[in-house]
PDB file of N, H, CA, C and O in Angstrom:
ATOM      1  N   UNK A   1     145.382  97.564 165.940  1.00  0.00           N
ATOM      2  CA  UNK A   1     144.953  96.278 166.449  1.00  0.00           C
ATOM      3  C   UNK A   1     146.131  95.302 166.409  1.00  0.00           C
ATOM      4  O   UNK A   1     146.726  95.001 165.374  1.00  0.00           O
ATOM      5  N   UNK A   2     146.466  94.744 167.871  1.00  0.00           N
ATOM      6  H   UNK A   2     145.982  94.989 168.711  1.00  0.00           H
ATOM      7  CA  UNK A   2     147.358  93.825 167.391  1.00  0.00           C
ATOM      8  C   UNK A   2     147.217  92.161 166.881  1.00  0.00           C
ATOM      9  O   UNK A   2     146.291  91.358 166.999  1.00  0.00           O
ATOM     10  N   UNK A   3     148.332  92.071 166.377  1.00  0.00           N
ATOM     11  H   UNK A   3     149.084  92.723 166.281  1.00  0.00           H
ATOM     12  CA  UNK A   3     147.799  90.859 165.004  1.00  0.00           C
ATOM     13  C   UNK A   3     147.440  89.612 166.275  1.00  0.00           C
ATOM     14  O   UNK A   3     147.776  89.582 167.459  1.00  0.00           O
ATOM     15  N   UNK A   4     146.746  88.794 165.574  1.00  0.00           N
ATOM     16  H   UNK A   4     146.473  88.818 164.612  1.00  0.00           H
ATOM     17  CA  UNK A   4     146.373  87.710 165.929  1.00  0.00           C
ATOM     18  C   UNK A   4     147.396  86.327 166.839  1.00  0.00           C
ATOM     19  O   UNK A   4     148.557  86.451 166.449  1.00  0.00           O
ATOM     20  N   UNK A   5     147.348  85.814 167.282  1.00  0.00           N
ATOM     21  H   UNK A   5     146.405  85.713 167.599  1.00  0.00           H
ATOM     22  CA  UNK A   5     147.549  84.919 168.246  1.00  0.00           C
ATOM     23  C   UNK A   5     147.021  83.495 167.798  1.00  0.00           C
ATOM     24  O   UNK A   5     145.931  83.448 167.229  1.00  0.00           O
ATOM     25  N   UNK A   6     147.820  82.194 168.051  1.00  0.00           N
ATOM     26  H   UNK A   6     148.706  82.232 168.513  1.00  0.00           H
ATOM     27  CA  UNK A   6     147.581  81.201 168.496  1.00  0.00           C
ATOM     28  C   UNK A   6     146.201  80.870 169.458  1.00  0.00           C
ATOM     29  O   UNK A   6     145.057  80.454 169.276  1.00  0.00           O
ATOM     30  N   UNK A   7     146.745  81.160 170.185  1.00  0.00           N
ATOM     31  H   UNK A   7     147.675  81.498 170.332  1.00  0.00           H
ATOM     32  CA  UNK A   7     145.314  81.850 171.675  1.00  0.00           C
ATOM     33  C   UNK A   7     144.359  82.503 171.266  1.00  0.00           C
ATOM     34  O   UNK A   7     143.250  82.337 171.775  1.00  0.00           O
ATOM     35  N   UNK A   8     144.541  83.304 170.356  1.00  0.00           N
ATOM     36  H   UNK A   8     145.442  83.438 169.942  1.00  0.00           H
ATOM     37  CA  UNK A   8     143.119  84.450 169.624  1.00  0.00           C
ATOM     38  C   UNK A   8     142.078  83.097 169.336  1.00  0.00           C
ATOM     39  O   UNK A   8     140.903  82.934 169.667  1.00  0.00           O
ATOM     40  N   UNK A   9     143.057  82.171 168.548  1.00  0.00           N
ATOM     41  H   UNK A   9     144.012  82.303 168.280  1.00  0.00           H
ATOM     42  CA  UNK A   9     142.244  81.304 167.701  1.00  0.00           C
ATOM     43  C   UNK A   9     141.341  80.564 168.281  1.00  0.00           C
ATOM     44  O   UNK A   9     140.180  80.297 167.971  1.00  0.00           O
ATOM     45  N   UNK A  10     142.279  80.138 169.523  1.00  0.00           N
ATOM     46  H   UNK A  10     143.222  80.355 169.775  1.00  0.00           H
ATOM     47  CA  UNK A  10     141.428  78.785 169.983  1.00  0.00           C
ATOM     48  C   UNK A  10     140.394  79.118 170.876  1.00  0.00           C
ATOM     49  O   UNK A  10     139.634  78.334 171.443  1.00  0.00           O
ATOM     50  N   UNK A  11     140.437  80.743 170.983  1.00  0.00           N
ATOM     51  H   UNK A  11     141.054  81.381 170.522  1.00  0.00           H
ATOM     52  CA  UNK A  11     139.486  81.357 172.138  1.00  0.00           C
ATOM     53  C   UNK A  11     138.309  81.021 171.097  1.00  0.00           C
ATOM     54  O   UNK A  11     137.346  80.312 171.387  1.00  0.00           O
ATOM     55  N   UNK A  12     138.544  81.711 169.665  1.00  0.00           N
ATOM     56  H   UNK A  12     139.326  82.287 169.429  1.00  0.00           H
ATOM     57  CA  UNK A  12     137.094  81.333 168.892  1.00  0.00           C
ATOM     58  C   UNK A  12     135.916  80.122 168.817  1.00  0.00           C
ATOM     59  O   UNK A  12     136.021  78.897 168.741  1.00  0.00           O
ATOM     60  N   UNK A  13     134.945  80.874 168.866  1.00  0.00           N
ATOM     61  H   UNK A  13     134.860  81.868 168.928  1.00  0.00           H
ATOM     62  CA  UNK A  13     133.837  79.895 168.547  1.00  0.00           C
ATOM     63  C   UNK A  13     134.186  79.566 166.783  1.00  0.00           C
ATOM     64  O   UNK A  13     134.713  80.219 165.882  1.00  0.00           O
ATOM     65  N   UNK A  14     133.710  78.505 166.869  1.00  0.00           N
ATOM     66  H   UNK A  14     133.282  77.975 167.601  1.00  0.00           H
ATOM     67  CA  UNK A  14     133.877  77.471 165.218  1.00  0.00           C
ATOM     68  C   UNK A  14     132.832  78.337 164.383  1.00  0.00           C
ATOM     69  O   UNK A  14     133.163  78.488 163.207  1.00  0.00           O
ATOM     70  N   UNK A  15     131.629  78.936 164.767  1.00  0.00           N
ATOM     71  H   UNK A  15     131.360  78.813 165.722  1.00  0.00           H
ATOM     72  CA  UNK A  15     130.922  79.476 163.729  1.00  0.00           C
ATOM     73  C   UNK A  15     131.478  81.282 163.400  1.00  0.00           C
ATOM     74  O   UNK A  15     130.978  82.107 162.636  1.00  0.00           O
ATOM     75  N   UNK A  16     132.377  81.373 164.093  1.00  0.00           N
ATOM     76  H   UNK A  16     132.782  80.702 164.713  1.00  0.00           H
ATOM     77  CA  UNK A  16     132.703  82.756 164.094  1.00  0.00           C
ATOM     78  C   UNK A  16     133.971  82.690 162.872  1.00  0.00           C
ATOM     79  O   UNK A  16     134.148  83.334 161.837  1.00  0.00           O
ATOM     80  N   UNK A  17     134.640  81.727 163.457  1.00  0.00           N
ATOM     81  H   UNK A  17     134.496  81.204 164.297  1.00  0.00           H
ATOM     82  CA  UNK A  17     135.712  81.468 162.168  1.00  0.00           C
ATOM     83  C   UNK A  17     135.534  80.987 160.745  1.00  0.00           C
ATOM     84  O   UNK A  17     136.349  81.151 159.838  1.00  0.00           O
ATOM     85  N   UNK A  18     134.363  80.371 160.661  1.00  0.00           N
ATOM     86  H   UNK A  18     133.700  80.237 161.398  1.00  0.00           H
ATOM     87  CA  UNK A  18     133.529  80.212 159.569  1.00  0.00           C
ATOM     88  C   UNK A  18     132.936  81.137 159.201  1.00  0.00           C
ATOM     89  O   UNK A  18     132.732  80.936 158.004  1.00  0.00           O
ATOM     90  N   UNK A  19     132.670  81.717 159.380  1.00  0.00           N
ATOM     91  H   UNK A  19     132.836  81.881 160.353  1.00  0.00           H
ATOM     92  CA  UNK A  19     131.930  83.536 158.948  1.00  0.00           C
ATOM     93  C   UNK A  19     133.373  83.818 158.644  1.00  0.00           C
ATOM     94  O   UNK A  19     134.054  83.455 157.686  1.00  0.00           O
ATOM     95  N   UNK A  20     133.563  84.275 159.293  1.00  0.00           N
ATOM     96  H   UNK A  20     133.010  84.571 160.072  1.00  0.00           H
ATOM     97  CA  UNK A  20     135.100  85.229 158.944  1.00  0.00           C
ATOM     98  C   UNK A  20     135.693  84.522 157.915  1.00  0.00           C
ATOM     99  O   UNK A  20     135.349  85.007 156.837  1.00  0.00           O
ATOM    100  N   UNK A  21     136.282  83.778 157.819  1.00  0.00           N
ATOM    101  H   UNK A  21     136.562  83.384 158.695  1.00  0.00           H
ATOM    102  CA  UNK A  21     136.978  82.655 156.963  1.00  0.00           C
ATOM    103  C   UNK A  21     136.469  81.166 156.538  1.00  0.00           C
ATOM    104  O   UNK A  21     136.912  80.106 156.979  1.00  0.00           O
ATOM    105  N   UNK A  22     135.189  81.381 155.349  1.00  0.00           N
ATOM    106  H   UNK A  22     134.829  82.242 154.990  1.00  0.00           H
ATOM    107  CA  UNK A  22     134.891  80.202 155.318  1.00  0.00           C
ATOM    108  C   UNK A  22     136.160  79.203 154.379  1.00  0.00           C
ATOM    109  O   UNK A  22     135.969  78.007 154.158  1.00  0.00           O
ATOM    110  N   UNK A  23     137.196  79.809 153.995  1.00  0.00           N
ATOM    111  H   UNK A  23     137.350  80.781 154.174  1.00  0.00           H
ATOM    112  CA  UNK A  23     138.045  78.927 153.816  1.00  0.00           C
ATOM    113  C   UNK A  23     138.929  78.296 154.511  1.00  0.00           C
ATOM    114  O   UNK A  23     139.893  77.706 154.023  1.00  0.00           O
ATOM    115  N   UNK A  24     138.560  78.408 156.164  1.00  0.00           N
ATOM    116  H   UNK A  24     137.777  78.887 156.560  1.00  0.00           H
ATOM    117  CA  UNK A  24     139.011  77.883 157.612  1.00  0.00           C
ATOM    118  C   UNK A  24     138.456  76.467 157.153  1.00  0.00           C
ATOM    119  O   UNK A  24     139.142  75.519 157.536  1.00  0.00           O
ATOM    120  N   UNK A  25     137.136  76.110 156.267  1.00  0.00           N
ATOM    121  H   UNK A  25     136.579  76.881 155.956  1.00  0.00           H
ATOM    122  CA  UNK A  25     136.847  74.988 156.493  1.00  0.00           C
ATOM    123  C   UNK A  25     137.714  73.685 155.900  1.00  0.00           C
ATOM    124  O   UNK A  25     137.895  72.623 156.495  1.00  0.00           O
ATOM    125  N   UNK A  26     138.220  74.061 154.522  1.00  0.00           N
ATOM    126  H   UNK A  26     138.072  74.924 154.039  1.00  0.00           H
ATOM    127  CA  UNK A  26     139.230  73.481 154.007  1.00  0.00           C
ATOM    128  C   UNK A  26     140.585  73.009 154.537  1.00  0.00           C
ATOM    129  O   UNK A  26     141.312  72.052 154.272  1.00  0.00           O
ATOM    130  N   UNK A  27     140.673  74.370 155.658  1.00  0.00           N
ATOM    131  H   UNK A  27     140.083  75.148 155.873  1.00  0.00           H
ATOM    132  CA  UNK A  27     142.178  73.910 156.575  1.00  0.00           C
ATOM    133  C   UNK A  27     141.727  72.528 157.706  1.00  0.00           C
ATOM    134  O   UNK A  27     142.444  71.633 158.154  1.00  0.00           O
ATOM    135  N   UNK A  28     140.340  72.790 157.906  1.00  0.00           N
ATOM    136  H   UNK A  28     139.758  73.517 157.542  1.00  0.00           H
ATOM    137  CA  UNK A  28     139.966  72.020 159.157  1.00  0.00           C
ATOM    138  C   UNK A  28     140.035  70.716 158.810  1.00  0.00           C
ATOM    139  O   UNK A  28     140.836  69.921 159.302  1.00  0.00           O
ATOM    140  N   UNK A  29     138.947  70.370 157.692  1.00  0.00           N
ATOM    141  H   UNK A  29     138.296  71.016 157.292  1.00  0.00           H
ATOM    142  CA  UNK A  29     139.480  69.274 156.550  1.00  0.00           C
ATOM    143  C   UNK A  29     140.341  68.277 156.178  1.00  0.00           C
ATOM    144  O   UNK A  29     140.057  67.098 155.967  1.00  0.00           O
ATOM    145  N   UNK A  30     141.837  69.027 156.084  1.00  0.00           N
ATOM    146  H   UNK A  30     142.068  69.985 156.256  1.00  0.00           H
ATOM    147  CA  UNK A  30     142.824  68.509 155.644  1.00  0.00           C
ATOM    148  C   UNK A  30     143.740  67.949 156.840  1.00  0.00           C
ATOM    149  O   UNK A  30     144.748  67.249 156.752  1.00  0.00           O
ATOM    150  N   UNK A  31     142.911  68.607 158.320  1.00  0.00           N
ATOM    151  H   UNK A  31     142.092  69.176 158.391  1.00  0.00           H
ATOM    152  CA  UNK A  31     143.368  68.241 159.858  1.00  0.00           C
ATOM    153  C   UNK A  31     141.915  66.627 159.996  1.00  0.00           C
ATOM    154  O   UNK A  31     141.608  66.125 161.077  1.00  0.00           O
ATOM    155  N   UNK A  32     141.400  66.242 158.823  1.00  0.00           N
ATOM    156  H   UNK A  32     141.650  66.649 157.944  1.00  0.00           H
ATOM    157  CA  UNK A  32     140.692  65.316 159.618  1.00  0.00           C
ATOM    158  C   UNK A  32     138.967  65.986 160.217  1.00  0.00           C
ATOM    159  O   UNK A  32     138.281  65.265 160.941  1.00  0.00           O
ATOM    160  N   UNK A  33     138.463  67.403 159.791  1.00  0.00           N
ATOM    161  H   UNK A  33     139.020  67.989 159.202  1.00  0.00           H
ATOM    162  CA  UNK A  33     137.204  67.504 160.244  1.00  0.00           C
ATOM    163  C   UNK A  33     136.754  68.394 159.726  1.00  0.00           C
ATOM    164  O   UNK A  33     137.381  69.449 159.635  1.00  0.00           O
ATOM    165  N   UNK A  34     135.476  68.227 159.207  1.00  0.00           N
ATOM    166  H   UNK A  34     134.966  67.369 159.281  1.00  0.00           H
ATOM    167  CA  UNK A  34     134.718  68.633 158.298  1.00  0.00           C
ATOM    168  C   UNK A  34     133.238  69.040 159.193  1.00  0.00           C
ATOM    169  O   UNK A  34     132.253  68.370 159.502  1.00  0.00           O
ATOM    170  N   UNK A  35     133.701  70.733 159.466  1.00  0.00           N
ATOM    171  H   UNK A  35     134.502  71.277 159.215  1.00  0.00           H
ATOM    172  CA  UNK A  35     132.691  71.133 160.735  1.00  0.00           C
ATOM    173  C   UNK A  35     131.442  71.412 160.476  1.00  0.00           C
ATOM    174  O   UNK A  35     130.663  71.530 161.422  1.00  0.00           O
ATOM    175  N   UNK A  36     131.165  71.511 159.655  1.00  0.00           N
ATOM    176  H   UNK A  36     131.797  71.415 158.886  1.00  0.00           H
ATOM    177  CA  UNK A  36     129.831  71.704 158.905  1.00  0.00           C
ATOM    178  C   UNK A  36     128.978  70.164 158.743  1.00  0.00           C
ATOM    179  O   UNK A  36     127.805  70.025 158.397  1.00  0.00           O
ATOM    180  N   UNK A  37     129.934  69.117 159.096  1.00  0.00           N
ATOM    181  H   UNK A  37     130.887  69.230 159.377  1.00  0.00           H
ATOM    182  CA  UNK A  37     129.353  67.708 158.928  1.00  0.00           C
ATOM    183  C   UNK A  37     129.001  66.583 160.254  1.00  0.00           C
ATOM    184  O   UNK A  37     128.182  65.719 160.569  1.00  0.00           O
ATOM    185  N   UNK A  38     130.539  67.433 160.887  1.00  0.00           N
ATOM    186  H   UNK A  38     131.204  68.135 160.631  1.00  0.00           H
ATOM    187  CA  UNK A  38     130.840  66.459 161.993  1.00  0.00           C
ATOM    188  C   UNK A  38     130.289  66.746 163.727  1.00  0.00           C
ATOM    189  O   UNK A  38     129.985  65.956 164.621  1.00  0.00           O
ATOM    190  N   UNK A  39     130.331  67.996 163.679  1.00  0.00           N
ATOM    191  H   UNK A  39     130.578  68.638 162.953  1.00  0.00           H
ATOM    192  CA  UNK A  39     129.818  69.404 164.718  1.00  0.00           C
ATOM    193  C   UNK A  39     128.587  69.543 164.514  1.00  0.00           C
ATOM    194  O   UNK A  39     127.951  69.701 163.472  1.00  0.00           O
ATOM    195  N   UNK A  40     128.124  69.439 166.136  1.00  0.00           N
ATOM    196  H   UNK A  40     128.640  69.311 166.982  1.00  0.00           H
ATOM    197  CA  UNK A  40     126.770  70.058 165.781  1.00  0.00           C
ATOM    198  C   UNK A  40     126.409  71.329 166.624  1.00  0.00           C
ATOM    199  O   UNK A  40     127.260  71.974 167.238  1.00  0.00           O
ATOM    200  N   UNK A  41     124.674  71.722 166.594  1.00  0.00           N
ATOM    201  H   UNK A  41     123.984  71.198 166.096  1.00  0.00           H
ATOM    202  CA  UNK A  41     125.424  73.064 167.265  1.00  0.00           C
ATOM    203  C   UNK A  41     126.027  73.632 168.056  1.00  0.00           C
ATOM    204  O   UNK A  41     126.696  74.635 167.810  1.00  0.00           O
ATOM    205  N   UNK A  42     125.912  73.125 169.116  1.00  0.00           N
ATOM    206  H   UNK A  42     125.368  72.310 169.315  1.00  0.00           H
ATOM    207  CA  UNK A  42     126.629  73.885 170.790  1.00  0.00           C
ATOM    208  C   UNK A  42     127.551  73.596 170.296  1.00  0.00           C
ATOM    209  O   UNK A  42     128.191  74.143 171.194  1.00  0.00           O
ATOM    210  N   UNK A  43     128.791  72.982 169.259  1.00  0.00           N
ATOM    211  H   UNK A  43     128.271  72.538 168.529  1.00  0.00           H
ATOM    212  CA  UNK A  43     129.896  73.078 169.185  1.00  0.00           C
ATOM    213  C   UNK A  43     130.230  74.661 168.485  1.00  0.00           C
ATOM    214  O   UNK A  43     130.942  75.583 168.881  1.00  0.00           O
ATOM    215  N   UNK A  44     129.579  74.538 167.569  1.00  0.00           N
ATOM    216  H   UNK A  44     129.000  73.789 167.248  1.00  0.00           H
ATOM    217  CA  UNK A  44     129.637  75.591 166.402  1.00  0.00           C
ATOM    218  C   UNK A  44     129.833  76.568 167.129  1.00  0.00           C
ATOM    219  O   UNK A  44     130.915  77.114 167.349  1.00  0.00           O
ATOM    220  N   UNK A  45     128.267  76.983 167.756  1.00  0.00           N
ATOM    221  H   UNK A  45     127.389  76.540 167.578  1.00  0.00           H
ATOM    222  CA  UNK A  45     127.793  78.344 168.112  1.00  0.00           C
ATOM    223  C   UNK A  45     128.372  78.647 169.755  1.00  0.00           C
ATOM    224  O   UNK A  45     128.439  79.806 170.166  1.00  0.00           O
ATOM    225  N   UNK A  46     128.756  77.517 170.585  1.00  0.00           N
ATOM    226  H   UNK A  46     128.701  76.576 170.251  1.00  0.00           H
ATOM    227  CA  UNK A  46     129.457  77.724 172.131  1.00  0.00           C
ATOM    228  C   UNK A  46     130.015  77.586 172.802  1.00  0.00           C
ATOM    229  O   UNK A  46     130.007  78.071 173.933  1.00  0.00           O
ATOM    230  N   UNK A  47     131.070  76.485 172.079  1.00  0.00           N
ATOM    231  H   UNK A  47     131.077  76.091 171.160  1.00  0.00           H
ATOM    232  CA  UNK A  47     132.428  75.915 172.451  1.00  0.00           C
ATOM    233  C   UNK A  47     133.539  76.498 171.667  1.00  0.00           C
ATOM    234  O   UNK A  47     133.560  76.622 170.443  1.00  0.00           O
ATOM    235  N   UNK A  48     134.665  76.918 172.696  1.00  0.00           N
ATOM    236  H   UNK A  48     134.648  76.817 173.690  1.00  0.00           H
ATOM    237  CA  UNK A  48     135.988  77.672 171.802  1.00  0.00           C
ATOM    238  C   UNK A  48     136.233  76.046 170.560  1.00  0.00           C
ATOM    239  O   UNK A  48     135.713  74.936 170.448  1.00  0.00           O
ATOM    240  N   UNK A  49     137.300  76.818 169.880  1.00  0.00           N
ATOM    241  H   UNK A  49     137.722  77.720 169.971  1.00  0.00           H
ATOM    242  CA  UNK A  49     137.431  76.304 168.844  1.00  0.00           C
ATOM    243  C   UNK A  49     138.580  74.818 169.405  1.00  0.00           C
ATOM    244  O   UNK A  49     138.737  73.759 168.797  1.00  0.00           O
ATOM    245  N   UNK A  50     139.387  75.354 171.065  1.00  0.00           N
ATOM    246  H   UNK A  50     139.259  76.214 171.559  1.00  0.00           H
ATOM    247  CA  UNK A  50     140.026  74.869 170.973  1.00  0.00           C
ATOM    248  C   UNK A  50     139.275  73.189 172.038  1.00  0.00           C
ATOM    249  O   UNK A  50     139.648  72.058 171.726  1.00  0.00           O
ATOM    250  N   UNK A  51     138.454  73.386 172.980  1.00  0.00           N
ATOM    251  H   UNK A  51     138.151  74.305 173.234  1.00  0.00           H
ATOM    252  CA  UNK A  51     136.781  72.515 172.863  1.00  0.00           C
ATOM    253  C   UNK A  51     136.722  71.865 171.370  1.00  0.00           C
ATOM    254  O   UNK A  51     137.315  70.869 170.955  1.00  0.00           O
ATOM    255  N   UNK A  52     135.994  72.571 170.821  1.00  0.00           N
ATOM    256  H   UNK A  52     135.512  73.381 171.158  1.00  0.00           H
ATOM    257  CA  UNK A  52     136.052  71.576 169.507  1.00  0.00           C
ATOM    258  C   UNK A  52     136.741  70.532 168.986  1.00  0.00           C
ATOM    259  O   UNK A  52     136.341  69.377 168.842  1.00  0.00           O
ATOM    260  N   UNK A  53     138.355  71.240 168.563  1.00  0.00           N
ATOM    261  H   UNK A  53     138.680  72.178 168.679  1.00  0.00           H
ATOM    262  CA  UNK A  53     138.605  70.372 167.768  1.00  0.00           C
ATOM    263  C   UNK A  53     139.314  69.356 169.155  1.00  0.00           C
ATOM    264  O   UNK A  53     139.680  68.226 168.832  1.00  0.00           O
ATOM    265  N   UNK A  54     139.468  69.728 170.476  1.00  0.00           N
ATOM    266  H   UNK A  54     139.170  70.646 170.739  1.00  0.00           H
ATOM    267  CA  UNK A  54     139.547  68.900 171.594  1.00  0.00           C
ATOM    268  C   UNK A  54     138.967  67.310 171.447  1.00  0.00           C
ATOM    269  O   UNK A  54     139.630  66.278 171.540  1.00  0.00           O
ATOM    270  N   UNK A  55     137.445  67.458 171.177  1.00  0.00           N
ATOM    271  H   UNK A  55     136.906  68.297 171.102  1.00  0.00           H
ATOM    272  CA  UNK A  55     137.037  66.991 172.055  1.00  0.00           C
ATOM    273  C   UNK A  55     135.834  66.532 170.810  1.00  0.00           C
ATOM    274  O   UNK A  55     135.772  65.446 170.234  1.00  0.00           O
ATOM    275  N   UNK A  56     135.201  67.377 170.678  1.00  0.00           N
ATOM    276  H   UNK A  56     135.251  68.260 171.146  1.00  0.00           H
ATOM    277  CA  UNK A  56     133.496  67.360 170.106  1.00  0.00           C
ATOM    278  C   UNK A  56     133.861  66.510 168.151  1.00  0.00           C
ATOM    279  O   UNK A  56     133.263  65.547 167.672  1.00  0.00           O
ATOM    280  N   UNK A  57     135.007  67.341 167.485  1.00  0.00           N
ATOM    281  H   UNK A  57     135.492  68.124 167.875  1.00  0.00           H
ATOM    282  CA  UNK A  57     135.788  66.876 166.693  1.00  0.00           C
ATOM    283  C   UNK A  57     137.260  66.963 166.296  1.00  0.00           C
ATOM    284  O   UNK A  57     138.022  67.587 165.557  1.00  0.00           O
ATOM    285  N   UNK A  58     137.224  65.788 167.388  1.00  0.00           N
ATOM    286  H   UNK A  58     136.605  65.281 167.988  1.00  0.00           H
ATOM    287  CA  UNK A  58     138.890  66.006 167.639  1.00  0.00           C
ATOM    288  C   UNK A  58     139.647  65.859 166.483  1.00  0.00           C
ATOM    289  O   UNK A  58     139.091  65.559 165.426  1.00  0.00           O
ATOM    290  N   UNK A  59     140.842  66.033 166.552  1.00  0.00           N
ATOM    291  H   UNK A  59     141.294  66.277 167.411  1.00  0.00           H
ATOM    292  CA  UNK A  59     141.746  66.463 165.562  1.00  0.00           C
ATOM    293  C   UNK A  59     143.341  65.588 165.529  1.00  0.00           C
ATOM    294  O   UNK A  59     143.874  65.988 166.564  1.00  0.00           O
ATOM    295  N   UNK A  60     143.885  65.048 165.151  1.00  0.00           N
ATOM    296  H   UNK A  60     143.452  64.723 164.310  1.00  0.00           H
ATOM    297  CA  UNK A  60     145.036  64.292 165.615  1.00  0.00           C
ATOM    298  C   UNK A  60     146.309  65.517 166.266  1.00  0.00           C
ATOM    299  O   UNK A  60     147.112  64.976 167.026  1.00  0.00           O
ATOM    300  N   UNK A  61     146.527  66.945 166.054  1.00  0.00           N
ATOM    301  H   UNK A  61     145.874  67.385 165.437  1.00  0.00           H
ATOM    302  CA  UNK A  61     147.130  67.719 166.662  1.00  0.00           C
ATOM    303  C   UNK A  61     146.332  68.611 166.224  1.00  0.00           C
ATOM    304  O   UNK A  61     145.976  68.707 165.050  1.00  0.00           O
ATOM    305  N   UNK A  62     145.799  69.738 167.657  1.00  0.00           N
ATOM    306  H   UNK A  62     146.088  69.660 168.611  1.00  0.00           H
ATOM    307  CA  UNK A  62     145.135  70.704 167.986  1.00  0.00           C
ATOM    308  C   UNK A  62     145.727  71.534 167.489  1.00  0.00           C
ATOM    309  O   UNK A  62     145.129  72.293 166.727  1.00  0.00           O
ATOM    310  N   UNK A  63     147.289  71.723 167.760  1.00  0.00           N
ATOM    311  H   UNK A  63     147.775  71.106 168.379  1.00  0.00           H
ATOM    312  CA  UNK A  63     147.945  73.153 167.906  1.00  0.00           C
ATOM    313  C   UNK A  63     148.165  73.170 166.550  1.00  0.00           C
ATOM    314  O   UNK A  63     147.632  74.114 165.969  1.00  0.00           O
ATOM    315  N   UNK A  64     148.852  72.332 165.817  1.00  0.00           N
ATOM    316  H   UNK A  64     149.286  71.565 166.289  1.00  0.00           H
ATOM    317  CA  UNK A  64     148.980  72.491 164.085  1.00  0.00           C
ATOM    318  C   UNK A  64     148.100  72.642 163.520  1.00  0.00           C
ATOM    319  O   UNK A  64     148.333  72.951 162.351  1.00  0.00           O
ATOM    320  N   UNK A  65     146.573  72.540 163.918  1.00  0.00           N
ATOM    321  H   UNK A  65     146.384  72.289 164.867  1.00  0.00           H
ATOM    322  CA  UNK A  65     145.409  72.648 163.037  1.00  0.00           C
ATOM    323  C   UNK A  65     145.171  74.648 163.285  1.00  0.00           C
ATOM    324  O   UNK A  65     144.953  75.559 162.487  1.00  0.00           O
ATOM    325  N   UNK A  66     145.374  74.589 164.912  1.00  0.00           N
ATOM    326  H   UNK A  66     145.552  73.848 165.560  1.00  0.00           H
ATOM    327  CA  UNK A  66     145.449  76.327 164.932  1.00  0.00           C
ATOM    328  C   UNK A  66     146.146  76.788 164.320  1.00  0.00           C
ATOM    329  O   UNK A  66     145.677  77.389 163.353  1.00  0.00           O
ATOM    330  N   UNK A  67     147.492  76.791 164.482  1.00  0.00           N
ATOM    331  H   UNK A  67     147.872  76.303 165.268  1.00  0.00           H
ATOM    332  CA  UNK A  67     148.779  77.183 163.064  1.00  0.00           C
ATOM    333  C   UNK A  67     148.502  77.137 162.068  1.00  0.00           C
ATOM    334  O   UNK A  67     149.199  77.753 161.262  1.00  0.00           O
ATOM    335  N   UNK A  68     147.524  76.507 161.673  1.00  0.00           N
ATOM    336  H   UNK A  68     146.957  76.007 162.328  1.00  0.00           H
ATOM    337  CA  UNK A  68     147.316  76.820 160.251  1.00  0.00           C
ATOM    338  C   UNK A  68     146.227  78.093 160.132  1.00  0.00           C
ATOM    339  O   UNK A  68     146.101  78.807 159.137  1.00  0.00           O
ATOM    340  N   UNK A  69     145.532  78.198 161.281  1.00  0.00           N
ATOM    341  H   UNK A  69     145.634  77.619 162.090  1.00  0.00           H
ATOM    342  CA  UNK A  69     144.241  78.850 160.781  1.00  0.00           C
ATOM    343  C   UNK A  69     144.549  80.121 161.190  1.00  0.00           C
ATOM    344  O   UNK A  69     143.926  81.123 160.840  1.00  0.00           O
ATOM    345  N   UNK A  70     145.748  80.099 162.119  1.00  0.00           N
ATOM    346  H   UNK A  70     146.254  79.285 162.403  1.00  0.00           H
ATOM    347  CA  UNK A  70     146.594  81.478 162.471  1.00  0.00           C
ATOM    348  C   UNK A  70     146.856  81.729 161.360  1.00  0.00           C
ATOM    349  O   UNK A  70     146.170  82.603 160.830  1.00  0.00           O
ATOM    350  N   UNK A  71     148.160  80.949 160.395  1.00  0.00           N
ATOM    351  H   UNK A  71     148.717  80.239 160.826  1.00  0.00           H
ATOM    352  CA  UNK A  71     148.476  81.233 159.020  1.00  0.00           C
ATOM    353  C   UNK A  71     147.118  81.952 157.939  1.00  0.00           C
ATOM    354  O   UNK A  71     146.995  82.976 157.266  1.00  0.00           O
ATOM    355  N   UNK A  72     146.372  80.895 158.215  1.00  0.00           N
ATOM    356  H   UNK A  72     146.472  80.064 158.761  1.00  0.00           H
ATOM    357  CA  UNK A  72     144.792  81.276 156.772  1.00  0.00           C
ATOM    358  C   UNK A  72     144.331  83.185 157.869  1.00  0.00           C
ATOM    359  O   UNK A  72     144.584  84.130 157.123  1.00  0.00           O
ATOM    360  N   UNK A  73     143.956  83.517 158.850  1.00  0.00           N
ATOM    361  H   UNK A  73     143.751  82.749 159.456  1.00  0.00           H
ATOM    362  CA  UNK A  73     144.034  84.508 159.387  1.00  0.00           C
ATOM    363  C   UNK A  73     144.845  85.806 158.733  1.00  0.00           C
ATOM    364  O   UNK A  73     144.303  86.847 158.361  1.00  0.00           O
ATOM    365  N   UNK A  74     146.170  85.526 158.680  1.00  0.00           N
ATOM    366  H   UNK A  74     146.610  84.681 158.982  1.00  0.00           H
ATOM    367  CA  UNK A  74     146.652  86.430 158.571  1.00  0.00           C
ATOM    368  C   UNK A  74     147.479  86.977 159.910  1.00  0.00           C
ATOM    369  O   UNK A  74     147.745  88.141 160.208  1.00  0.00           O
ATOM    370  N   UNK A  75     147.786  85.777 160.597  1.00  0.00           N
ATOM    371  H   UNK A  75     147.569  84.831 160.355  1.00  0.00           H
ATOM    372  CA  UNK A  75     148.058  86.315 162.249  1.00  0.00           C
ATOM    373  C   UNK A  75     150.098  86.066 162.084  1.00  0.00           C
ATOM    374  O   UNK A  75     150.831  86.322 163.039  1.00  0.00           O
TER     375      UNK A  75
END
């Protein structure tokens, strides 16, 4: 399998990366959003991640909040 991507990330839905890595939530957090608080569902469960932190709970930089969650990944 090849390793993970930038792009892998932001393709994700927010509740998928939370399953997988609920310590994604701590990275999200420290970017300013707390998805379990701020998100509601159609963000969670049907908007990519990169929708989300776009838009629904935006983020002051998108791509550094993915970089990190690439990093917490393992990508």
């Amino acid at each position: 399998m090849d390793p993970l991507t930038v792009g892998d990330v932001a393709k994700m839905k927010m509740a998928q990366l939370l399953r997988g890595a609920p310590e994604a939530r701590a990275v999200l957090q420290r970017h300013g959003v707390d998805p379990l608080q701020r998100c509601h569902s159609a963000a969670l469960n049907h908007m990519t991640l990169k929708q989300v932190l776009g838009r629904t709970c935006p983020v002051d930089d998108v791509e550094a909040t993915l970089a990190d969650l690439l990093e917490l990944l393992g990508g």
